[in-house]
Structures are given as C-alpha cells and as structure tokens.
Amino acid sequence: MKKSVIFGALTVAGLAAGAAAAGTLDDVKARGKLNCGVTTGLVGFAAPDANGNWEGFDVGVCRAVAAAVLGDPTAVEFVPTTGKTRFTALASGEIDMLARNTTWTFSRDVDLKFEFTGVNYYDGQGFMVPAELGVSSAKELDGATVCIQTGTTTELNLADFFRANNISYEPVPIETNAEAQQQYLAGACDVYTTDASGLAATRATFEDPGAHVLLPEIISKEPLGPLVRHGDNNWGDVVRWTLNALITAEELGVTSANIGEMAGGTNNPEVNRLLGTEGSLGEMLGLSADWAKNAVMAGGNYGELFEKNIGENTPIGLARGLNAQWTDGGLIYSPPFR
C-alpha cells in the first residue's frame, strides 16, 4: 500500500514538472483561452446554470485570471474535476490552474509539486445531519454512517476526530458533491461531512433546508485557494497577483461600479499602481498595464464576488467571518502593490 501511494505521488509530481516547463502564460496567450479546473458542481462556488454557463465564487477567480491575461473574462474553458481527478488534470497540463475548494496542505504543496497561490476562502470541516435525527453535537454520532468524498482531506480529518473522541463510524465513500447529496437525502448515510461552506451550499439546494442541521463542531483548518504547477514561477505570479488584485481592490474601495472613474487617476498611489496609471506592474508580469483593472471588471472585487455568490443575502447565506478584510478583523490580506 505504501509503495502504491508513493508511486502515485511521484507520478503526479513527474507530470507536474514536465507540464510546467512549457511556460503556461505563453500557452494561454497562444491558445486564447484559459483552461480552469473547477468542481463538478457546488452551487455558489462553481456550477453551471440552466444554460450551461458556469457561475460561482471560484468561477469568478478563473474569469478574473482570464481577463487579466487575455482581456476577456469569457475566454475560459471550465473543466469539471473530482477529488480524485483534480491533481492529475493539473499535473498533466490538461488545465492551467485549479480553482475548486481545494485545501492547501504540506503534502500537496511539497510532495505533489503544486504551488498554492493564496487563499480565497478560509474554511473548516463540519457535519450536516437531518434535524429528525435529534443530534446536537458531532460527538453524539457514535456508530453513524457518514458520506464522505474520497481523495480529500476530509477523509483523514474524519478518522482523526472519531478516533480522538473514541467513537466509531461507517464511511460511505462518494466521489462528487452531487452523489453525496443524493445518497444523503436517500438515507444511505446519517451524516454528510465536508467543508462547512460546502455543506451550507448543498443545504441551500434542498427542498426543505430547515430540515437539516449543521452541527457546531468545526474539526479542521481548510484554507482553500487556487493552485498551479511547481516550476513555472511566472504563471504562479500571474494567478497569485490576480487574486491579490481582487483583495486589494476591495480594501482600497475599488469596485466594478467606480473602477472606470478611478482608472482615470486618483490621489492614492497604490490605487494608481493597481489600475496601471502609474508604474509598470503589468509589464513585470508580462501583461498589459490594465491587467488588474480587467480582473476586477470581470466580476467585481473580492467582496463583490463573495456577496454575489455566497454571501448572507444569497440562499447559501455565509457571513464573512474569517473571510473579512484584515481591516475588519478577518484574515483576508494582500501584500502591497508596489
């Protein structure tokens, strides 16, 4: 078993090294399209609408990168990936970046040879149960059947939590959120566990969301963010600083509504550097001077993307919490644009 795990890791790492050597930024420009890996469907984060158009918080990151690089937020090919297939798709070069509720961990960064370019959502693993089960704590789940996505950090966290609390469970392995939802609603498992944001997004799609309870325990740290292959630092910089541009735009009060006016020049030097009216930041990345302006115009700044897709006024109803700007007591923070 250990040999097969090591071989799998080496295979992914080898694919990543080979694909990264090609120069992803040049490939994307030549292709005229960004290939962005997303989840197979999680409402609010990444899911196709009735017309097949992808929408969501993670989708917004993909579109911002496409706008920064190509000047066109629609120049994206969305590639659905599961917990099992996402890393192979990135390592092989099938996708240029991955933006799908993926947790930044030591082994994924170091052993699988990927580079996380930041955190766009600070999360933690939780539990959802039917209200009729009468459970108020995850510590009351001894002997429960638990739906859990394979190939994810939630598998290991779940095992650790139950072992630490000396209780048992029976795993019901699933590969996609849609499958988990189907199995859970059909009663094939008592509990569904994944990132708390994913549980909120899933519950929002139920016919009767109030019939299901999110338990209070958060049992892990799950910093979620986009990632690229090791060995292509230029492309990593493009994705990292595009995310930072969205974050900084919110901090500086640059929105999709006022960006046109602010791009004409302001009294704030950092706003001017961000929007390309001063300095040469775009040139340093190999992009146009208005790359960050294009990224923000694609779907709004970080806060706009959050509120539109997953915020408190959406069916998902997530509060900013840890994902508030650092100036508001949260963890969302970008290095300076200078």
XYZ file of C-alpha atoms in Angstrom:
338
model
C 0.000 0.000 0.000
C 2.757 2.432 0.925
C 4.589 1.739 -2.336
C 1.482 2.454 -4.400
C 0.867 5.751 -2.585
C 4.479 6.830 -3.085
C 4.386 5.831 -6.736
C 1.167 7.800 -7.230
C 2.713 10.887 -5.686
C 5.836 10.552 -7.792
C 3.726 10.141 -10.920
C 1.755 13.331 -10.250
C 4.971 15.177 -9.370
C 6.630 13.975 -12.571
C 3.692 15.084 -14.690
C 3.711 18.467 -12.993
C 7.407 19.019 -13.634
C 7.025 18.189 -17.310
C 3.937 20.321 -17.877
C 5.323 23.332 -16.012
C 8.405 23.505 -18.192
C 6.278 24.574 -21.145
C 5.567 28.150 -19.943
C 1.872 28.361 -19.119
C 1.434 32.100 -19.660
C 2.682 31.823 -23.247
C 0.483 28.762 -23.794
C -2.637 30.539 -22.564
C -1.917 33.598 -24.715
C -1.281 31.457 -27.792
C -4.408 29.380 -27.173
C -6.523 32.444 -26.487
C -8.280 30.604 -23.693
C -7.685 29.667 -20.057
C -8.349 26.047 -19.072
C -9.550 26.254 -15.481
C -10.287 23.220 -13.312
C -13.393 23.543 -11.129
C -15.571 21.236 -9.059
C -18.180 19.070 -10.762
C -20.838 21.297 -9.229
C -21.203 23.163 -5.939
C -23.797 25.934 -6.048
C -22.317 29.288 -5.089
C -18.748 28.191 -5.729
C -18.819 26.574 -9.178
C -21.836 25.188 -11.003
C -23.380 25.546 -14.465
C -26.700 27.383 -14.703
C -29.697 26.222 -16.735
C -27.985 27.419 -19.910
C -24.711 25.699 -19.120
C -22.905 28.896 -18.119
C -20.605 28.413 -15.152
C -21.191 30.671 -12.151
C -19.829 30.972 -8.638
C -17.158 32.306 -6.308
C -14.372 30.048 -7.635
C -15.564 30.602 -11.203
C -15.062 34.321 -10.562
C -11.378 33.702 -9.840
C -10.997 31.839 -13.139
C -12.700 34.648 -15.049
C -10.533 37.261 -13.331
C -7.364 35.437 -14.429
C -8.679 35.143 -17.999
C -9.479 38.858 -18.011
C -6.035 39.744 -16.624
C -4.204 37.640 -19.204
C -6.457 37.822 -22.258
C -8.622 40.860 -21.589
C -11.723 38.660 -21.843
C -13.437 37.106 -18.804
C -15.380 34.739 -21.056
C -12.221 33.197 -22.573
C -12.337 30.256 -20.162
C -12.852 26.554 -20.670
C -14.204 25.152 -17.395
C -13.053 21.601 -16.731
C -15.047 19.765 -14.015
C -12.836 17.693 -11.716
C -13.460 15.411 -8.738
C -11.419 14.981 -5.582
C -9.626 12.123 -7.319
C -9.060 13.627 -10.776
C -8.209 17.258 -9.971
C -4.498 16.822 -9.282
C -3.814 14.619 -12.285
C -5.626 17.132 -14.510
C -3.387 19.927 -13.235
C -0.153 17.936 -13.254
C -0.686 16.660 -16.799
C -1.336 20.131 -18.218
C -4.982 19.413 -19.052
C -5.788 22.529 -17.019
C -3.711 25.669 -16.446
C -4.924 26.257 -12.887
C -7.231 24.657 -10.360
C -9.880 26.724 -8.572
C -12.156 24.338 -6.704
C -12.435 24.251 -2.893
C -9.002 22.634 -2.568
C -7.202 22.751 0.778
C -3.616 23.996 0.977
C -1.637 21.296 2.780
C 2.052 20.471 3.233
C 1.994 17.306 1.115
C 0.067 18.862 -1.762
C 2.452 21.790 -1.829
C 5.699 19.849 -1.333
C 5.171 16.211 -2.316
C 2.718 16.631 -5.213
C 4.711 19.622 -6.525
C 1.901 22.162 -6.668
C 2.015 25.825 -5.760
C -0.904 27.381 -3.909
C -1.168 30.988 -4.975
C -3.152 32.240 -1.997
C -6.321 31.621 -0.021
C -9.668 32.798 -1.331
C -11.748 31.148 1.407
C -10.802 30.191 4.957
C -12.926 27.200 5.888
C -13.165 24.243 8.247
C -14.738 20.787 8.115
C -18.226 20.372 9.552
C -21.126 17.937 9.738
C -24.712 18.027 8.442
C -27.468 15.756 9.753
C -31.246 15.542 9.343
C -32.958 17.517 12.116
C -35.152 14.496 12.861
C -32.037 12.608 13.976
C -32.125 14.698 17.144
C -28.355 15.172 17.260
C -26.871 18.428 18.555
C -23.144 17.532 18.540
C -20.817 15.520 16.338
C -19.691 13.722 19.478
C -23.129 12.036 19.527
C -22.516 10.305 16.175
C -21.152 7.008 17.522
C -21.940 4.268 15.002
C -23.227 6.676 12.341
C -22.858 6.134 8.615
C -21.010 9.087 7.075
C -20.982 10.181 3.427
C -17.500 11.398 2.582
C -15.764 12.342 -0.662
C -12.759 10.200 -1.473
C -9.395 11.757 -2.279
C -9.959 14.666 0.109
C -8.552 15.936 3.391
C -11.958 15.297 4.955
C -11.294 11.546 4.990
C -8.259 11.937 7.247
C -9.865 14.616 9.428
C -12.909 12.422 9.971
C -10.809 9.446 11.051
C -8.807 11.642 13.438
C -11.918 13.176 15.007
C -13.706 9.904 15.647
C -10.568 8.238 16.985
C -9.821 11.163 19.308
C -13.361 11.004 20.697
C -13.350 7.193 20.956
C -16.418 6.756 18.766
C -16.939 4.674 15.641
C -18.417 5.344 12.228
C -19.066 3.598 8.924
C -17.829 5.526 5.873
C -19.984 5.729 2.740
C -17.499 6.736 0.012
C -18.679 9.090 -2.737
C -16.811 10.969 -5.474
C -18.829 14.127 -6.137
C -20.986 16.531 -4.175
C -23.985 15.608 -6.333
C -23.539 11.957 -5.409
C -23.163 12.857 -1.736
C -26.352 14.907 -1.827
C -28.265 12.076 -3.492
C -27.015 9.457 -1.035
C -27.602 11.666 1.994
C -31.168 12.590 1.009
C -31.911 8.949 0.204
C -30.877 7.962 3.727
C -27.837 5.965 2.645
C -25.853 7.866 5.292
C -26.802 9.574 8.533
C -24.258 12.341 8.136
C -22.582 14.298 5.362
C -19.206 15.805 6.178
C -17.166 18.236 4.094
C -16.056 21.866 4.318
C -18.669 23.903 6.200
C -19.103 26.207 3.206
C -19.832 23.196 1.018
C -22.438 21.949 3.492
C -24.139 25.359 3.501
C -24.101 25.434 -0.309
C -25.502 21.912 -0.526
C -28.227 22.521 2.073
C -29.340 25.646 0.194
C -30.371 23.468 -2.759
C -32.612 21.186 -0.664
C -36.389 21.417 -0.971
C -36.580 21.977 2.803
C -33.215 23.328 4.035
C -34.620 23.794 7.532
C -34.992 20.028 7.899
C -31.219 19.700 8.055
C -28.832 20.903 10.750
C -25.188 21.972 10.575
C -23.593 20.748 13.801
C -21.484 23.240 15.788
C -18.148 21.405 15.595
C -15.552 22.630 13.098
C -12.827 19.993 13.246
C -10.105 21.289 10.941
C -8.444 24.209 9.203
C -9.254 24.245 5.493
C -7.550 27.153 3.705
C -8.985 26.915 0.189
C -7.390 28.558 -2.808
C -6.246 28.324 -6.425
C -3.154 26.342 -7.328
C -0.765 25.846 -10.237
C 2.149 23.554 -11.003
C 5.560 23.947 -9.419
C 8.329 25.146 -11.697
C 6.505 27.889 -13.595
C 7.022 30.882 -11.343
C 5.866 33.456 -13.878
C 2.459 31.797 -14.229
C 2.235 31.361 -10.477
C 2.822 35.094 -10.084
C 0.039 35.890 -12.559
C -2.537 33.807 -10.704
C -1.327 34.933 -7.245
C -1.382 38.629 -8.034
C -4.714 38.429 -9.829
C -6.250 37.078 -6.623
C -4.354 39.769 -4.682
C -5.730 42.406 -7.049
C -9.301 41.400 -6.204
C -8.499 41.513 -2.482
C -6.665 44.839 -2.672
C -9.406 46.391 -4.785
C -11.917 45.735 -2.005
C -9.544 47.114 0.628
C -8.983 50.299 -1.388
C -12.657 50.779 -2.276
C -12.252 49.956 -5.968
C -15.471 48.360 -7.250
C -16.941 47.271 -10.556
C -19.124 50.394 -10.375
C -16.422 53.010 -9.825
C -13.383 51.416 -11.460
C -13.870 53.301 -14.725
C -13.662 56.619 -12.934
C -10.782 55.559 -10.668
C -8.781 54.264 -13.624
C -8.557 57.868 -14.765
C -6.221 58.547 -11.858
C -6.630 59.162 -8.110
C -4.753 60.721 -5.202
C -3.905 57.248 -3.881
C -0.636 55.970 -5.382
C -1.464 52.311 -4.628
C -4.789 52.572 -6.446
C -2.942 54.082 -9.394
C -0.339 51.307 -9.388
C -3.079 48.676 -9.104
C -5.031 50.072 -12.039
C -1.973 50.718 -14.196
C -1.972 54.513 -14.374
C 1.354 54.623 -12.534
C 4.339 52.293 -12.554
C 4.955 49.158 -14.618
C 3.495 46.277 -12.609
C 1.737 44.801 -15.616
C 4.956 44.783 -17.608
C 6.694 42.928 -14.765
C 4.100 40.130 -15.081
C 4.212 40.058 -18.868
C 0.706 41.539 -19.019
C -0.871 44.796 -20.154
C -0.887 47.839 -17.869
C -4.627 47.425 -17.228
C -4.458 43.726 -16.275
C -5.740 44.293 -12.711
C -8.446 46.660 -13.909
C -9.642 43.955 -16.293
C -9.567 41.370 -13.487
C -11.762 43.478 -11.203
C -14.137 44.389 -14.023
C -14.659 40.686 -14.758
C -16.893 40.171 -11.725
C -16.060 42.758 -9.117
C -13.588 42.895 -6.268
C -13.222 40.135 -3.665
C -16.104 41.414 -1.542
C -18.404 41.755 -4.551
C -17.670 38.192 -5.638
C -18.312 36.966 -2.100
C -21.614 38.784 -1.602
C -22.972 37.951 -5.043
C -22.261 34.227 -4.889
C -22.151 33.022 -1.292
C -22.880 35.985 0.992
C -25.547 36.475 3.627
C -28.125 37.709 1.112
C -27.822 34.574 -1.029
C -29.524 31.216 -0.336
C -26.153 29.934 0.914
C -26.007 32.721 3.499
C -22.353 32.727 4.522
C -21.113 35.519 6.794
C -17.710 36.983 6.018
C -16.253 35.780 9.343
C -12.607 34.822 8.849
C -13.006 35.926 5.235
C -13.461 39.568 6.139
C -10.706 42.005 5.231
C -7.888 42.267 7.759
C -9.052 45.813 8.455
C -12.350 44.329 9.690
C -10.786 41.635 11.864
C -10.635 38.911 9.212
C -7.762 37.036 7.554
C -8.138 38.362 4.013
C -4.952 40.286 3.328
C -2.847 41.072 0.273
C 0.806 42.128 0.115
C 1.196 45.697 -1.142
C 1.155 46.666 -4.791
C 4.457 48.469 -5.120
